[in-house]
mmCIF file of C-alpha atoms in Angstrom:
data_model
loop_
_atom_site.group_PDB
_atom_site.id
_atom_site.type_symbol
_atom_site.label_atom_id
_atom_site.label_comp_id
_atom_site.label_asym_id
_atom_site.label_seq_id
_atom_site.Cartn_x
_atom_site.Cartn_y
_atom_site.Cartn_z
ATOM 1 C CA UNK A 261 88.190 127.019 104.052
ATOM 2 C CA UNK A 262 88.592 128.566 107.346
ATOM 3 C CA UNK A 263 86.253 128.425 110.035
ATOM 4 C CA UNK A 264 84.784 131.714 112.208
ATOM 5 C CA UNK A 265 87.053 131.060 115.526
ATOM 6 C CA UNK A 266 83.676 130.542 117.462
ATOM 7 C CA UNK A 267 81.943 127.482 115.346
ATOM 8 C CA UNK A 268 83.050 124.038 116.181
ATOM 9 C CA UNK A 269 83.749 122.114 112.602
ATOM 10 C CA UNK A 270 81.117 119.776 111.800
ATOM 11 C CA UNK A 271 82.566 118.612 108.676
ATOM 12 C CA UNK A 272 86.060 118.604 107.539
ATOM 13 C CA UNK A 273 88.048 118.607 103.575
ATOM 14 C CA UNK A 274 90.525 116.165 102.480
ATOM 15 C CA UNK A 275 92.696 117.228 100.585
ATOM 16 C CA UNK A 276 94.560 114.970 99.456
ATOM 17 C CA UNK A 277 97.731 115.314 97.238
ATOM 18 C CA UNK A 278 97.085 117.809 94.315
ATOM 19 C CA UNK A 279 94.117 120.058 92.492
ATOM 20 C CA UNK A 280 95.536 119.361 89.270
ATOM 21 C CA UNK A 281 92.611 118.097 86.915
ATOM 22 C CA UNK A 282 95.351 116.042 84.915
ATOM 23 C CA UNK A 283 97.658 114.794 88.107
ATOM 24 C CA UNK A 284 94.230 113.815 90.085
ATOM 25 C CA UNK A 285 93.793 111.508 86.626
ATOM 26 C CA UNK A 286 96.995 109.959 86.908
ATOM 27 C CA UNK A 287 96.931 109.445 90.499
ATOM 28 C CA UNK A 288 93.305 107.717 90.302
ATOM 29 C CA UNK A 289 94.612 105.232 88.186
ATOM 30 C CA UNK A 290 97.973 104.655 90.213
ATOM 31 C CA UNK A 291 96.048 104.030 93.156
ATOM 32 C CA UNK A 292 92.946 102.345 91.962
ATOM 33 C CA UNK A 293 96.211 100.020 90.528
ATOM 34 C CA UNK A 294 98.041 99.738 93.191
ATOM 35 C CA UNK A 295 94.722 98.720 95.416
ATOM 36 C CA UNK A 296 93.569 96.053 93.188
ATOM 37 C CA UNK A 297 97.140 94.561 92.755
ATOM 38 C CA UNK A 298 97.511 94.347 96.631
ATOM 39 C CA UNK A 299 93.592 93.091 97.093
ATOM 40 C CA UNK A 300 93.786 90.487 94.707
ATOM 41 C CA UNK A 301 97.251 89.444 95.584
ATOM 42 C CA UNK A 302 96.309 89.359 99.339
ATOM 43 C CA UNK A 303 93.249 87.238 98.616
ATOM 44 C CA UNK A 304 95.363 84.706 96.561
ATOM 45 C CA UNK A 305 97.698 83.972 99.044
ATOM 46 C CA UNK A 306 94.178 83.722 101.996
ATOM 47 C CA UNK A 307 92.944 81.087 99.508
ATOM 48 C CA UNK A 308 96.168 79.535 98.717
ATOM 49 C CA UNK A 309 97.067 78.998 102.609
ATOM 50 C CA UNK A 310 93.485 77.734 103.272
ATOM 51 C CA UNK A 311 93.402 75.111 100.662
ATOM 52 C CA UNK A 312 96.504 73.786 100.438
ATOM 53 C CA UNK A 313 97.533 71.568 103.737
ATOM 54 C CA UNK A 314 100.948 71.477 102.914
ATOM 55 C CA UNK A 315 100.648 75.148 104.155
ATOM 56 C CA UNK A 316 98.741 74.172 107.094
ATOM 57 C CA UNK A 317 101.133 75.597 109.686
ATOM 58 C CA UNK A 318 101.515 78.582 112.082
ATOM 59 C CA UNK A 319 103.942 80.354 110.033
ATOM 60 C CA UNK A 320 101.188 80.484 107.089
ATOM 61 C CA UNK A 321 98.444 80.670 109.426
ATOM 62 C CA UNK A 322 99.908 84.058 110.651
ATOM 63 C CA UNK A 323 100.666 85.126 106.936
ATOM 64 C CA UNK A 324 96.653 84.318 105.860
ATOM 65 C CA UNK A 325 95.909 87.081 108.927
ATOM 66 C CA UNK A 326 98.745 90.040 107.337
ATOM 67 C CA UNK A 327 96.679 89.221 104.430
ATOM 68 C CA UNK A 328 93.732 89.955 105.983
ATOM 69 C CA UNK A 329 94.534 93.019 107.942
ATOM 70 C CA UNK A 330 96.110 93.996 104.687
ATOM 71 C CA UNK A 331 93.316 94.202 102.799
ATOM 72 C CA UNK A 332 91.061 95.439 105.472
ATOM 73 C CA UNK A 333 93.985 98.170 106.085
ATOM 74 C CA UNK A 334 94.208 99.475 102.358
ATOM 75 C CA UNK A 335 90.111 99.119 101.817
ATOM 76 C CA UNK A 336 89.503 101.241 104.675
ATOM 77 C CA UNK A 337 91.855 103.770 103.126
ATOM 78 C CA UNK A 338 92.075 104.194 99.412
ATOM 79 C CA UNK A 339 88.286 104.024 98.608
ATOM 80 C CA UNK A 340 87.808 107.416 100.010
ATOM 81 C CA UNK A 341 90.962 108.444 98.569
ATOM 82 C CA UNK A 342 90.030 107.533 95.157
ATOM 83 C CA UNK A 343 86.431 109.375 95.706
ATOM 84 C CA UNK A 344 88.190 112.516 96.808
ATOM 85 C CA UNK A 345 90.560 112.786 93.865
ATOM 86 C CA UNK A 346 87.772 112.322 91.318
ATOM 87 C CA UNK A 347 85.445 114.490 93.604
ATOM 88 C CA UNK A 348 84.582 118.549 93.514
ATOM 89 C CA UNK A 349 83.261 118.056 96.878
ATOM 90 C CA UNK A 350 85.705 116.753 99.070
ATOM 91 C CA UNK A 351 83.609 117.105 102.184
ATOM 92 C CA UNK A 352 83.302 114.635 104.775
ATOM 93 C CA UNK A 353 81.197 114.848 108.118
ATOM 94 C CA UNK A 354 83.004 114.786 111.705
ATOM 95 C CA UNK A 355 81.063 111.503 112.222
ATOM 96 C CA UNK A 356 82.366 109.761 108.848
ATOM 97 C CA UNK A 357 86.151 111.181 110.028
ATOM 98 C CA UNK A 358 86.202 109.865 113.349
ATOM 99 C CA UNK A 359 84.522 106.278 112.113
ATOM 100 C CA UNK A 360 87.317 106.091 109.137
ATOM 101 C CA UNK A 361 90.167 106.942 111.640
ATOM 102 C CA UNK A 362 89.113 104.210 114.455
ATOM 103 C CA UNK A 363 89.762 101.679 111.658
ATOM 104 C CA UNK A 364 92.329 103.172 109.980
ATOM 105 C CA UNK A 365 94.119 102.975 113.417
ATOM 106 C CA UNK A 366 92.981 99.413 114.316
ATOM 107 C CA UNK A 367 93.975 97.965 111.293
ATOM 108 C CA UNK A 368 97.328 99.760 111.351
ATOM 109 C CA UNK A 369 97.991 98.403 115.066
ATOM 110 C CA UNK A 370 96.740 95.023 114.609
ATOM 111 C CA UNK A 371 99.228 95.071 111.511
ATOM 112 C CA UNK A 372 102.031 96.020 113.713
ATOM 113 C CA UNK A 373 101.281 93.608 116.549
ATOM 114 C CA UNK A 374 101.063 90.434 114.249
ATOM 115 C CA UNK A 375 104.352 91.090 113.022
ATOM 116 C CA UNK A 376 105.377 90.993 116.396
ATOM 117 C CA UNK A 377 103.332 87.473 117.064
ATOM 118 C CA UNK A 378 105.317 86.518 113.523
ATOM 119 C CA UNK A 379 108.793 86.845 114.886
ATOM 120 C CA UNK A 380 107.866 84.953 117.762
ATOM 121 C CA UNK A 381 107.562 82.320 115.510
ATOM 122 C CA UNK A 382 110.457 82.249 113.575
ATOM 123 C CA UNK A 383 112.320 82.451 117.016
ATOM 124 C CA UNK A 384 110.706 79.634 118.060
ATOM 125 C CA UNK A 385 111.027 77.517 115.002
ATOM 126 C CA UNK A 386 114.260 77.817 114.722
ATOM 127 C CA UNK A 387 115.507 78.309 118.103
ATOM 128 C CA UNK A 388 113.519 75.458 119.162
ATOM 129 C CA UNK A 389 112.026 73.637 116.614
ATOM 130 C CA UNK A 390 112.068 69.908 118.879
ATOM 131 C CA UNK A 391 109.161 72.074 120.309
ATOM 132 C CA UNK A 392 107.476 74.387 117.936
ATOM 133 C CA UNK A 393 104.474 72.560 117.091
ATOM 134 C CA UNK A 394 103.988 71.940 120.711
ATOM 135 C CA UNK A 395 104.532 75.375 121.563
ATOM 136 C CA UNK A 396 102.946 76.982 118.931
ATOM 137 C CA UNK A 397 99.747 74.758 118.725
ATOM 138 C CA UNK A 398 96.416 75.233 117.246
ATOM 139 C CA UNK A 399 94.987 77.256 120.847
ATOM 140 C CA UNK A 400 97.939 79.643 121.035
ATOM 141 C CA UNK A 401 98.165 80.563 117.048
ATOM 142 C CA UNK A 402 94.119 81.431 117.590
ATOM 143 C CA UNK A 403 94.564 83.185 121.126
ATOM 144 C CA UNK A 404 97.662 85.111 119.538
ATOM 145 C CA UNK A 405 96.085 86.454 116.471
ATOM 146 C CA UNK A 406 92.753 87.258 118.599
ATOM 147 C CA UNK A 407 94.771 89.127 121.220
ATOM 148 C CA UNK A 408 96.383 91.168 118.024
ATOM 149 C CA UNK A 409 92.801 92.279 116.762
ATOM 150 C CA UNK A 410 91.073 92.776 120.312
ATOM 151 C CA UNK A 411 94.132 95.183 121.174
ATOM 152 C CA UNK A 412 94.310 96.852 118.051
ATOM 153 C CA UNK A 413 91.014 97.596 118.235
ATOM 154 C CA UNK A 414 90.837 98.212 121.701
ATOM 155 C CA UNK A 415 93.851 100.773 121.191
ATOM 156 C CA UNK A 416 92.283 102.490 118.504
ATOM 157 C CA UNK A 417 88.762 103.320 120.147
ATOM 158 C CA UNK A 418 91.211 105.004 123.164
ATOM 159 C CA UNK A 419 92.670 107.232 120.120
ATOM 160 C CA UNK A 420 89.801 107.914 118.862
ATOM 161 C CA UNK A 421 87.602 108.683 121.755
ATOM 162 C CA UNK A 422 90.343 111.005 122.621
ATOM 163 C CA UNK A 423 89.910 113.043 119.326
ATOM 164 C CA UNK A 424 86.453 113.699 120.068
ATOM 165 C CA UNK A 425 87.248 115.539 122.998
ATOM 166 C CA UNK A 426 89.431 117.947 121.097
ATOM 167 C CA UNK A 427 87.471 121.122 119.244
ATOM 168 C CA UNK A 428 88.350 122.024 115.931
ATOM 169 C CA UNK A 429 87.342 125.669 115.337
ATOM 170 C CA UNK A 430 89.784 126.967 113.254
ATOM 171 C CA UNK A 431 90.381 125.264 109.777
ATOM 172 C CA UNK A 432 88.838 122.170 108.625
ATOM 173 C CA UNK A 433 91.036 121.991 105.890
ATOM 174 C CA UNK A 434 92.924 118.287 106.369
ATOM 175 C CA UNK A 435 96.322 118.730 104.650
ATOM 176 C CA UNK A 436 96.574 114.354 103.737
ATOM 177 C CA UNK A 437 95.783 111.918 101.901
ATOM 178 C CA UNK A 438 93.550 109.894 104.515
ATOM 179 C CA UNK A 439 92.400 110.403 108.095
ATOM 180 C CA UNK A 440 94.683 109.596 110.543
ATOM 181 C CA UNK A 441 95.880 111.041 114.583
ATOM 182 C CA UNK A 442 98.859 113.615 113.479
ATOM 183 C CA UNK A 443 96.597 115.636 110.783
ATOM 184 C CA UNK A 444 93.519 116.366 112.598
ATOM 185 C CA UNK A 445 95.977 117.040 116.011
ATOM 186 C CA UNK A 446 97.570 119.886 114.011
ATOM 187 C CA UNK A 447 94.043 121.330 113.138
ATOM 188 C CA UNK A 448 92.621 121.637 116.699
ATOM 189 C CA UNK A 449 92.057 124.785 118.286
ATOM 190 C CA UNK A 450 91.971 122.872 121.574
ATOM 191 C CA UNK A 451 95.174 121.387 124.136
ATOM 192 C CA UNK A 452 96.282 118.527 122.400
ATOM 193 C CA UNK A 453 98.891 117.960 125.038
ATOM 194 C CA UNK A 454 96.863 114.976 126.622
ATOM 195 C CA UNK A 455 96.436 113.212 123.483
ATOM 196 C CA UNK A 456 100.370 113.695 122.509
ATOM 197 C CA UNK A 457 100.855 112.245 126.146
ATOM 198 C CA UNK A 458 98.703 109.505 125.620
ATOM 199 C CA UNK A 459 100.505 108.494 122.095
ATOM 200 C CA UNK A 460 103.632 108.381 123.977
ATOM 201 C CA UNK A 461 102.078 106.588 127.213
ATOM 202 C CA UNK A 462 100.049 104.070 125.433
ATOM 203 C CA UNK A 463 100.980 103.884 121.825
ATOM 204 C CA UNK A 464 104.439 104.068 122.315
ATOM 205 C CA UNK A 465 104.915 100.997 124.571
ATOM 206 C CA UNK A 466 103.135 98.990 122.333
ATOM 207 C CA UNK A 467 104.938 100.047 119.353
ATOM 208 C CA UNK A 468 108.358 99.669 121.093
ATOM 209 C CA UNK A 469 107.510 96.301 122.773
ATOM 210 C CA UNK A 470 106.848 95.122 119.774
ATOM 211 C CA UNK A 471 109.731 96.380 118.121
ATOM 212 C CA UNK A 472 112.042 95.192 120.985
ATOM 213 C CA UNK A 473 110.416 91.674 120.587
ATOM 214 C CA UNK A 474 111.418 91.650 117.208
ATOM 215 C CA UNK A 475 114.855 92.707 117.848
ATOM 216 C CA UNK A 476 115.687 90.236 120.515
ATOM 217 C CA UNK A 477 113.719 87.336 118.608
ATOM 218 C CA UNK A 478 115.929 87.660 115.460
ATOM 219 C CA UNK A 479 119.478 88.339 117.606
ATOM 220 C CA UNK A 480 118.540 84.530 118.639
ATOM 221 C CA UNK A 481 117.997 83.720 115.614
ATOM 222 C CA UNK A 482 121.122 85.122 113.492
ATOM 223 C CA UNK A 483 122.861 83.643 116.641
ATOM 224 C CA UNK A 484 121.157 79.978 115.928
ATOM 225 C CA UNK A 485 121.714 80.441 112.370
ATOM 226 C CA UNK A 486 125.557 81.109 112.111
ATOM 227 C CA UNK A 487 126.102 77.924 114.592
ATOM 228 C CA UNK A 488 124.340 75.699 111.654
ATOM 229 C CA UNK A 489 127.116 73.822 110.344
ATOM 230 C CA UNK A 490 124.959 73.234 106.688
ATOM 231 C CA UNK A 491 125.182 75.738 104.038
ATOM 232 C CA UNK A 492 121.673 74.692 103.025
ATOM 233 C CA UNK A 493 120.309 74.941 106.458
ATOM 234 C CA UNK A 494 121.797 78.410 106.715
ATOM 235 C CA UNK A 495 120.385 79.376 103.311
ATOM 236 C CA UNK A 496 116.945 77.825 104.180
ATOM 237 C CA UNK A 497 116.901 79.786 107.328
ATOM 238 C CA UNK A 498 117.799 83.251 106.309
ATOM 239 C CA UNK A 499 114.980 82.667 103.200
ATOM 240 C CA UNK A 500 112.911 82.224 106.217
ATOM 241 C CA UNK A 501 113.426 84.939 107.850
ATOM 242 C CA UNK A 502 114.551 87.542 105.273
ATOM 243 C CA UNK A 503 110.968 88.456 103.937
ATOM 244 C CA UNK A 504 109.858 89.071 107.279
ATOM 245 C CA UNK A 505 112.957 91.183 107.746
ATOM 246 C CA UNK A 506 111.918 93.288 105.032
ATOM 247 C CA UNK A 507 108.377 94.056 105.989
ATOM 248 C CA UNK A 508 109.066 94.815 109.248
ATOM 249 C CA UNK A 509 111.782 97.386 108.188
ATOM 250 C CA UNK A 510 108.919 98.832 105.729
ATOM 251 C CA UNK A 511 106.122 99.007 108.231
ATOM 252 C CA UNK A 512 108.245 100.106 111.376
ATOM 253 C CA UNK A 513 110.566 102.806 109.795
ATOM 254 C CA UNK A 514 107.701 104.955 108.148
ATOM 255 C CA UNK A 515 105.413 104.231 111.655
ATOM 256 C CA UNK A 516 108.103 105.543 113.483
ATOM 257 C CA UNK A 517 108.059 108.464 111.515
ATOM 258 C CA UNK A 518 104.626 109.309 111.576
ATOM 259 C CA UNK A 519 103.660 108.790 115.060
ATOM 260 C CA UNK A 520 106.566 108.607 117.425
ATOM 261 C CA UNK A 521 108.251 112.076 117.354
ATOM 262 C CA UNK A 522 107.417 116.124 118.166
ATOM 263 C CA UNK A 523 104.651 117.558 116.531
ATOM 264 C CA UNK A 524 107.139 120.635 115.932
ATOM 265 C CA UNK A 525 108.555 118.151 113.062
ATOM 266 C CA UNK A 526 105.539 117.517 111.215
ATOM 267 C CA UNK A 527 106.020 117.999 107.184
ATOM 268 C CA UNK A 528 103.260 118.688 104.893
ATOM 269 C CA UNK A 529 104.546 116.923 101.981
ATOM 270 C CA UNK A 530 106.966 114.009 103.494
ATOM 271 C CA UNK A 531 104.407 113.178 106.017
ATOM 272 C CA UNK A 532 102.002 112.051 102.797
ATOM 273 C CA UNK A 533 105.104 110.291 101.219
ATOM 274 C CA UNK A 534 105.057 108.473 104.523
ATOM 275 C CA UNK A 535 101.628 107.444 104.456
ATOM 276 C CA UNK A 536 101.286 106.230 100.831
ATOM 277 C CA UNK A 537 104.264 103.918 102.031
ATOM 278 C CA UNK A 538 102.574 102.298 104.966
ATOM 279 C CA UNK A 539 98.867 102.860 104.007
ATOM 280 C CA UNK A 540 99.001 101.937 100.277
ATOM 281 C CA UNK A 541 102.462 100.950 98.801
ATOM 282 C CA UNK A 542 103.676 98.046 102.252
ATOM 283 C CA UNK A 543 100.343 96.242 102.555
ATOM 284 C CA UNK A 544 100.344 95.928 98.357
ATOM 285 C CA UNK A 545 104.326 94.656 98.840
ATOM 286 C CA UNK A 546 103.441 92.316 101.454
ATOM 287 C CA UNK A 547 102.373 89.266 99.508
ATOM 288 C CA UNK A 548 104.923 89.577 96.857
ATOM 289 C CA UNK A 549 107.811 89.911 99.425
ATOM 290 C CA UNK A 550 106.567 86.689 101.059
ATOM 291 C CA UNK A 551 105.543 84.706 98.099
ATOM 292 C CA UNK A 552 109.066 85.514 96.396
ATOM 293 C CA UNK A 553 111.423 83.875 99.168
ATOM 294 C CA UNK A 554 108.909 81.105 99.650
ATOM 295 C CA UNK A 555 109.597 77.925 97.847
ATOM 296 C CA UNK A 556 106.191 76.464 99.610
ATOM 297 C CA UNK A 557 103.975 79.378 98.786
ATOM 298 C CA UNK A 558 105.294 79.985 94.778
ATOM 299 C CA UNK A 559 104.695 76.034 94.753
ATOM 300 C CA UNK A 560 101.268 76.097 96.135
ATOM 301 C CA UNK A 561 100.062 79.435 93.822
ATOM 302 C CA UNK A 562 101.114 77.525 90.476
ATOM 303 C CA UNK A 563 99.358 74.396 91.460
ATOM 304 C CA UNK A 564 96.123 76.667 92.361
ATOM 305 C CA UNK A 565 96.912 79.182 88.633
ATOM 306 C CA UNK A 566 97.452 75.599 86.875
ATOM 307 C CA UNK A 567 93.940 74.349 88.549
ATOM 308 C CA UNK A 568 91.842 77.328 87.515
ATOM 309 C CA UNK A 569 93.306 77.401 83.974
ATOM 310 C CA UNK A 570 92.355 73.992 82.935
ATOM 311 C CA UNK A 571 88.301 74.646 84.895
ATOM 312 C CA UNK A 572 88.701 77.762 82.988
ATOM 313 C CA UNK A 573 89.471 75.339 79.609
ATOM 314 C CA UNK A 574 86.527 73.084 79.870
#
């Protein structure tokens, strides 16, 4: 639907990925799927890590708050996504739009900024495990993970104040699947320039630090791991690390994609590839990555399936 040139949208139209009656029933299912696979398996591993002290450590700590930000990440997300494909009226108010992208954008930065705080601890633990639990105590796990949410949230209200100052008078047709920066950019009628300055001022940094923390954490690491003399504490250390590896590589490589490159390159149809892969598919992948290198955490879920089948038995 386009919009007469002088009126300021009030209300915009998702789109999403196809009008096909028969697709739009085969994609609610995938995703409604693919969301409860990755809520339920998120919350199993929260409840595993809480009530099992064996995995009463940073390292699961950290992995109990992915879960979290996982679930908060995908909930925020494919609800509306799963309205709007069974939907005729696709409509959402400006308000609604702006609310869904501030969390949208939290959750994905608070995401990306725990993984960080995760590969600090896999440095230290095996870089210097003599002093890991003194290093990574009870106090700097919390103030870690709180710094993550109070500056992805923090980082996301910037973003999203700056959208409201934008006017979008020409389309409100939203060619994605979900609300997010690059999108509703493309749409304005306005000077974006400021907020493309500020992506690459603020967001940038902090997606790059991050990175770069990542990539110097894990040189010392491959560097502490080939001078183990043990083929089992090699092996033990790369299963350590590898999931994380993984995840990262997800998350980061379609992020990078979306956010840090010329809006001259934005693609209709890979761009909503991109963000089924770190919206939906990565924060569904997440606890099966983990749980599948982890000898502690595959343990801990069959003791907790074992317990509930024999309640479930009397």
């Amino acid at each position: 639907m386009e919009i007469d040139n002088q009126t300021n949208v009030m209300y915009f139209i998702l789109l999403g990925l196809s009008d096909n009656p028969k697709a739009g029933t085969a994609l609610f299912a995938l995703f409604l799927a693919i969301y409860s696979v990755g809520v339920v398996s998120n919350i199993a591993i929260m409840v595993t890590v809480t009530a099992d002290p064996q995995l009463h450590t940073p390292m699961y700590f950290f992995f109990g708050n992915l879960s979290l930000v996982d679930i908060c990440l995908t909930t925020v997300t494919v609800p509306q996504l799963l309205i709007n494909i069974i939907s005729d009226r696709k409509v959402i108010s400006f308000q609604r739009c702006i609310t869904q992208l501030y969390f949208f954008v939290a959750m994905v930065g608070t995401d990306c900024l725990l993984l960080g705080v995760m590969a600090y601890d896999r440095y230290v633990a095996i870089c210097s495990p003599l002093r890991y639990f003194m290093v990574m105590d009870k106090k700097a796990c919390s103030q870690l993970v709180a710094r993550s949410w109070a500056i992805g949230l923090l980082n996301s209200l910037l973003h999203s104040l700056m959208i409201t100052r934008v006017s979008f008078c020409a389309s409100n047709l939203v060619q994605n699947l979900l609300w997010d920066i690059p999108p509703l950019q493309k749409l304005s009628c306005s000077d974006t320039s400021l907020n493309e300055l500020l992506i690459l001022a603020e967001a940038f940094p902090i997606i790059m630090a991050s990175i770069l923390s990542k990539v110097i954490s894990y040189g010392f690491i491959i560097t502490t791991i080939l001078s183990i003399n043990l083929s089992e504490g090699r092996r033990k250390a790369f299963h350590t690390c590898s999931s994380h590896l993984i995840v990262v590589s997800l998350f980061y490589g379609t992020i990078l994609f979306t956010y840090i490159r010329p809006p001259s390159s934005y693609s209709l149809e890979k761009d909503k590839v991109v963000t089924v892969m770190y919206a939906i598919i990565t924060p569904m992948l997440n606890p099966f990555i983990y749980s599948l290198t982890n000898e502690k955490i595959k343990g801990a879920l069959s003791k907790m399936v074992d317990r509930c089948s024999i309640h479930l038995k009397l």
